[in-house]
Amino acid sequence: MKKKIVFSGIQPTGLLTLGNYIGALKQWKKLQKKYFCIYCIADLHSLTIHQKKNILNKNILDVLAMCLACGINPEKSIIFIQSHVPQHSQLNWILNCFTNFGEIKRMTQFKEKIFLNKNINVGLFNYPILMAADILLYQTNKVPVGKDQIQHIELARDIAYRFNKIYGNIFTIPEKILNYNGSCIMSLINPNKKMSKSDTNNNNIISLFDNDSIIKQKIKNAVTDSNYPPIIKYDFKNKPGISNLLVILSNITEFSIEKLEKDFQNKNYNSFKESIVINLCLFLNKLRKKYFFYRKNEKYLKSIITNGAEKAKKYANITLKKVYNVIGLDI
Ligand code: TYM
């Protein structure tokens, strides 16, 4: 039987966080066993913030090397750079014309971004439609993402339904896949806010590049609560800090939350945090070793980029041709 298709993307902006790993990259690796996976480094999306040429070039290779370190296998899956496959921009324009202004105005991330950004460009507005083009080009069945992207996947589904209703079954309707034990890793200092790589306060995030002493410091400062006696229990509503740390530890060790709650029964927050530090340092050191192995071999990385774009174009072209045909553009 033909394998179902998984598609997802990640922006090459700044350092990746533990949130990116737990919410997305960890799933990306696992899904390769069962699905045909297509992963994209969304450089066009990153242009909504003005980028410096050399830094963007470097960030793209950094993220690619990190994807490989996290277990994305370019022999099994396609990994490519979004801008190298022009069909994304071509389908984007067409989908713009099938999307209502009001739909985009309601996007939560757009509303947050225009509130925070000085540079409110049209790309920010168009962002979710480009994401829809990314997904729909590959007849995607499943999209592994963190919780912050759910609304964008819903939009891609709505656009696909709308288009199919007019032109027949052109697009597969995609479904999200969440890591239910970690779909939204929260900030260490403010556990009611998402851990985000664009955060200006570095103490809120764990970067995949943080060294042992930085991790120790950040976990030490992570907000818990003042329960006495201390209780290490998942209860996000009343104990967001401890719950977030439990989710992090569970994802790094692969022990269930229930097991961790049992193991840390009657223990204090210090010993809980010590265990997190030990496990995180171990995990990130291993990951970084793999990362540096790939990152130093630019020739290999560039060959992956070239092959990835070539393969992706073949699939993307099939859908784009169908779209051009039903619309009447292929005379
Ligand atoms: P980006 O680059 O912001 O994030 C990449 C992935 O990481 C997830 N993520 C998190 N998951 C859990 N907890 C967190 N704190 C956390 N922070 C980030 C995101 O949900 C995402 O899955 N627009 C997308 C990239 C993209 C894309 C696509 C995704 C472009 N085209 C098509 C899916 C399908 C983005 O900016 O992700």
XYZ file of C-alpha atoms and ligand atoms in Angstrom:
368
model
C 0.000 0.000 0.000
C 1.188 3.525 -0.771
C 2.484 5.318 2.293
C 0.528 8.313 3.524
C 2.280 11.662 3.239
C 3.569 13.761 6.112
C 4.633 17.361 5.520
C 5.985 19.935 7.928
C 8.236 22.974 8.045
C 10.482 24.961 10.311
C 11.811 28.492 9.962
C 15.557 29.114 9.835
C 15.479 31.891 12.402
C 17.899 32.041 15.295
C 18.620 29.169 17.606
C 16.138 26.335 17.857
C 14.562 25.712 21.241
C 13.541 22.695 23.243
C 9.976 23.640 22.212
C 10.865 23.156 18.532
C 12.427 19.810 19.372
C 9.634 18.415 21.545
C 6.733 19.902 19.579
C 8.061 19.185 16.099
C 11.464 17.605 15.388
C 11.017 14.685 17.771
C 7.816 13.742 15.959
C 9.363 14.317 12.545
C 11.891 11.594 13.282
C 9.347 9.065 14.567
C 6.933 9.538 11.672
C 9.568 8.431 9.148
C 8.924 4.812 10.192
C 5.354 4.792 8.967
C 4.953 7.656 6.487
C 6.595 9.192 3.459
C 7.883 12.394 5.010
C 8.585 15.716 3.345
C 10.196 18.404 5.496
C 10.927 21.948 4.501
C 13.113 24.716 5.837
C 10.739 27.634 5.475
C 13.139 30.385 4.448
C 10.422 32.385 2.649
C 8.397 32.540 5.845
C 11.420 33.856 7.705
C 11.551 36.924 5.403
C 8.622 38.496 7.244
C 11.421 39.676 9.515
C 14.213 41.365 7.568
C 17.210 39.057 7.391
C 20.902 39.700 6.791
C 22.186 37.694 3.807
C 25.086 35.941 5.541
C 23.108 35.205 8.666
C 20.203 33.728 6.727
C 22.605 31.546 4.686
C 24.188 30.323 7.906
C 20.865 29.782 9.692
C 19.556 27.622 6.851
C 22.566 25.307 7.085
C 22.382 25.329 10.900
C 18.750 24.227 10.871
C 19.397 21.594 8.221
C 22.267 20.150 10.293
C 20.050 20.173 13.385
C 17.276 18.345 11.522
C 19.795 15.651 10.559
C 21.090 15.502 14.139
C 17.501 14.999 15.322
C 17.232 11.952 13.097
C 15.748 13.164 9.814
C 17.100 10.733 7.273
C 17.520 12.251 3.782
C 17.676 8.738 2.279
C 14.150 8.024 3.487
C 12.557 11.464 3.569
C 12.737 14.587 1.460
C 14.266 17.605 3.155
C 14.527 20.798 1.153
C 14.614 24.582 1.221
C 11.243 26.196 0.524
C 12.544 28.939 -1.817
C 14.297 26.362 -4.016
C 10.917 24.962 -5.083
C 9.160 27.872 -6.836
C 5.876 25.979 -6.969
C 5.287 27.091 -3.341
C 5.123 30.743 -4.364
C 3.123 29.926 -7.487
C 0.440 28.028 -5.588
C 0.552 30.672 -2.864
C -0.700 33.331 -5.291
C -3.534 31.139 -6.483
C -4.593 30.311 -2.917
C -4.493 34.040 -2.038
C -7.360 34.390 -4.451
C -9.343 31.701 -2.627
C -8.850 33.129 0.866
C -10.999 35.775 2.470
C -9.497 38.847 4.026
C -11.553 38.277 7.196
C -10.199 34.736 7.634
C -6.636 35.975 7.827
C -7.486 38.930 10.003
C -8.731 36.447 12.600
C -5.445 34.486 12.764
C -4.183 34.692 16.341
C -0.490 34.663 15.386
C -1.056 37.501 12.919
C -2.784 39.565 15.582
C 0.044 38.883 18.047
C 2.720 39.669 15.468
C 1.275 42.983 14.342
C 1.057 43.960 17.981
C 4.740 43.139 18.607
C 6.339 44.052 15.268
C 7.456 47.436 14.016
C 7.736 46.043 10.514
C 4.144 45.099 9.706
C 4.552 43.895 6.138
C 2.024 42.150 3.898
C 4.102 38.964 4.191
C 2.956 38.661 7.803
C -0.626 38.724 6.600
C 0.040 36.267 3.802
C 2.072 33.928 5.986
C -0.661 31.320 6.711
C -1.636 31.154 3.027
C 1.959 30.343 2.072
C 1.815 27.640 4.743
C -1.366 26.290 3.154
C 0.431 26.200 -0.214
C 3.353 24.313 1.380
C 1.021 21.683 2.751
C -1.431 21.311 -0.138
C 1.253 21.050 -2.854
C 2.250 17.594 -1.610
C -1.228 16.048 -1.147
C -0.334 15.899 2.521
C -2.296 13.639 4.853
C -0.667 14.586 8.156
C 1.091 17.692 9.446
C 3.122 17.296 12.654
C 3.265 20.647 14.452
C 3.141 22.306 17.843
C -0.097 23.707 19.209
C 0.686 27.246 17.994
C 0.239 26.106 14.381
C -3.201 24.477 14.758
C -5.110 27.487 13.465
C -2.918 27.587 10.365
C -3.638 23.927 9.622
C -7.362 24.625 10.014
C -7.018 27.409 7.452
C -5.219 25.092 5.008
C -8.107 22.633 5.396
C -10.708 25.356 4.799
C -8.950 26.590 1.668
C -8.645 23.020 0.367
C -12.353 22.316 0.968
C -13.311 25.559 -0.754
C -11.126 24.852 -3.781
C -12.263 21.228 -4.043
C -15.902 22.264 -3.875
C -15.447 24.340 -7.010
C -12.972 22.206 -8.967
C -13.337 18.615 -7.736
C -10.948 16.649 -5.558
C -7.713 18.452 -6.301
C -6.262 18.705 -2.792
C -6.025 16.111 -0.028
C -7.470 17.477 3.202
C -4.601 17.528 5.723
C -4.843 16.663 9.419
C -2.611 17.893 12.203
C -0.536 15.572 14.371
C 0.383 16.864 17.815
C 2.792 15.445 20.346
C 0.064 15.090 22.965
C 2.717 14.975 25.667
C 4.328 18.265 24.645
C 2.380 20.174 22.032
C 3.246 23.446 23.722
C 6.395 23.777 25.808
C 6.120 26.857 27.954
C 8.550 29.573 28.988
C 10.666 28.717 32.046
C 10.057 32.034 33.776
C 6.462 32.582 32.667
C 4.927 29.120 32.234
C 1.685 30.617 30.930
C 3.478 31.787 27.788
C 4.891 29.645 24.938
C 8.655 28.999 24.837
C 9.599 30.867 21.680
C 12.899 31.300 19.842
C 12.038 34.942 19.173
C 11.792 35.659 22.912
C 14.009 38.572 23.854
C 14.585 37.210 27.373
C 16.945 34.291 26.952
C 16.090 32.955 30.417
C 12.637 31.963 29.151
C 13.989 29.407 26.716
C 16.283 26.415 26.534
C 18.175 26.599 23.271
C 19.399 23.326 21.802
C 22.836 25.001 21.977
C 22.834 25.912 25.665
C 25.868 24.469 27.440
C 25.764 22.609 30.772
C 26.313 25.626 32.992
C 23.674 27.708 31.190
C 21.167 24.849 31.427
C 21.918 24.502 35.138
C 21.355 28.210 35.666
C 18.160 28.360 33.621
C 16.552 25.319 35.258
C 17.556 26.615 38.683
C 15.720 29.865 37.891
C 12.688 28.149 36.330
C 9.482 29.129 38.079
C 7.831 26.425 40.220
C 5.314 27.258 42.963
C 5.200 27.754 46.701
C 3.195 24.607 47.604
C 4.244 23.239 50.971
C 5.034 20.388 51.161
C 6.237 20.507 47.545
C 4.171 18.376 45.150
C 5.555 17.126 41.844
C 2.366 16.459 39.949
C 0.948 17.345 36.527
C -1.778 19.923 37.023
C -1.314 22.616 34.426
C -4.072 24.876 35.688
C -2.768 25.152 39.238
C 0.890 24.179 38.811
C 1.982 25.390 35.331
C 5.709 25.610 36.176
C 6.019 22.099 37.623
C 3.766 20.674 34.891
C 5.935 22.219 32.159
C 9.098 20.812 33.753
C 7.472 17.368 34.036
C 6.588 17.446 30.337
C 10.167 18.429 29.467
C 11.670 15.652 31.613
C 9.208 13.096 30.266
C 10.080 13.947 26.656
C 13.810 13.818 27.261
C 13.835 10.574 29.266
C 10.831 8.893 27.534
C 9.439 8.099 31.009
C 5.712 8.749 31.342
C 4.465 11.631 33.453
C 2.814 9.065 35.796
C 6.132 7.285 36.369
C 7.926 10.560 37.021
C 5.229 11.643 39.483
C 5.742 8.369 41.354
C 9.552 8.604 41.266
C 9.475 12.140 42.667
C 6.816 11.544 45.302
C 8.005 13.101 48.576
C 11.045 14.659 46.845
C 11.673 18.385 46.879
C 11.845 20.738 43.899
C 15.648 20.920 44.098
C 16.144 17.221 43.523
C 13.528 17.315 40.725
C 15.422 20.164 39.062
C 18.759 18.373 39.534
C 17.404 15.388 37.659
C 16.166 17.646 34.846
C 19.603 19.270 34.568
C 21.416 15.915 34.421
C 19.092 14.487 31.793
C 18.912 17.633 29.680
C 22.698 18.072 29.639
C 23.160 14.442 28.637
C 20.561 14.711 25.916
C 21.726 18.042 24.484
C 25.405 17.068 24.546
C 24.648 13.985 22.466
C 22.473 15.990 20.079
C 25.116 18.675 19.629
C 27.819 16.102 18.904
C 25.733 14.836 16.006
C 24.943 18.413 14.971
C 28.613 19.418 14.711
C 29.374 16.244 12.787
C 26.888 17.277 10.074
C 27.461 21.033 10.291
C 31.153 20.859 9.463
C 30.457 19.007 6.219
C 28.956 21.791 4.084
C 29.491 19.818 0.882
C 27.245 17.063 2.211
C 24.644 19.566 3.416
C 24.567 21.263 0.023
C 24.132 17.928 -1.748
C 21.120 17.221 0.469
C 19.688 20.628 -0.427
C 20.116 20.044 -4.175
C 18.682 16.518 -4.098
C 15.856 17.550 -1.803
C 14.747 20.374 -4.105
C 14.879 18.120 -7.147
C 12.707 15.472 -5.513
C 10.276 17.976 -3.994
C 9.789 19.740 -7.347
C 8.605 16.512 -8.963
C 5.785 16.093 -6.440
C 4.967 19.785 -6.297
C 4.687 20.000 -10.064
C 2.068 17.266 -10.261
C -0.296 19.215 -7.992
C 0.467 22.589 -9.555
C -0.246 21.236 -13.045
C -3.610 19.903 -11.873
C -4.431 23.283 -10.347
C -3.398 25.195 -13.480
C -5.462 22.814 -15.550
C -8.724 23.077 -13.605
C -8.444 26.831 -13.310
C -7.738 27.314 -17.026
C -4.160 28.557 -16.892
C -2.574 25.805 -18.975
C -3.435 26.844 -22.500
P 8.392 27.530 13.629
O 9.673 27.608 12.911
O 7.957 28.690 14.460
O 8.380 26.258 14.584
C 8.701 24.969 14.084
C 7.869 23.931 14.796
O 8.124 23.986 16.213
C 6.892 24.036 16.908
N 7.083 24.781 18.168
C 6.713 24.329 19.366
N 6.119 23.189 19.756
C 5.866 23.019 21.079
N 6.195 23.963 22.023
C 6.794 25.121 21.673
N 7.120 26.019 22.591
C 7.080 25.344 20.293
N 7.662 26.365 19.613
C 7.648 26.001 18.308
C 5.948 24.768 15.959
O 4.602 24.522 16.275
C 6.350 24.170 14.632
O 5.691 22.946 14.422
N 5.037 28.420 10.092
C 5.819 27.387 10.681
C 6.746 26.690 9.698
C 6.035 26.142 8.502
C 5.182 25.020 8.469
C 4.756 24.902 7.104
C 4.746 24.114 9.438
C 6.107 26.651 7.246
N 5.335 25.908 6.406
C 3.866 23.908 6.745
C 3.861 23.113 9.034
C 3.435 23.011 7.703
C 6.680 28.009 11.771
O 6.920 29.171 11.782
O 7.203 27.121 12.636
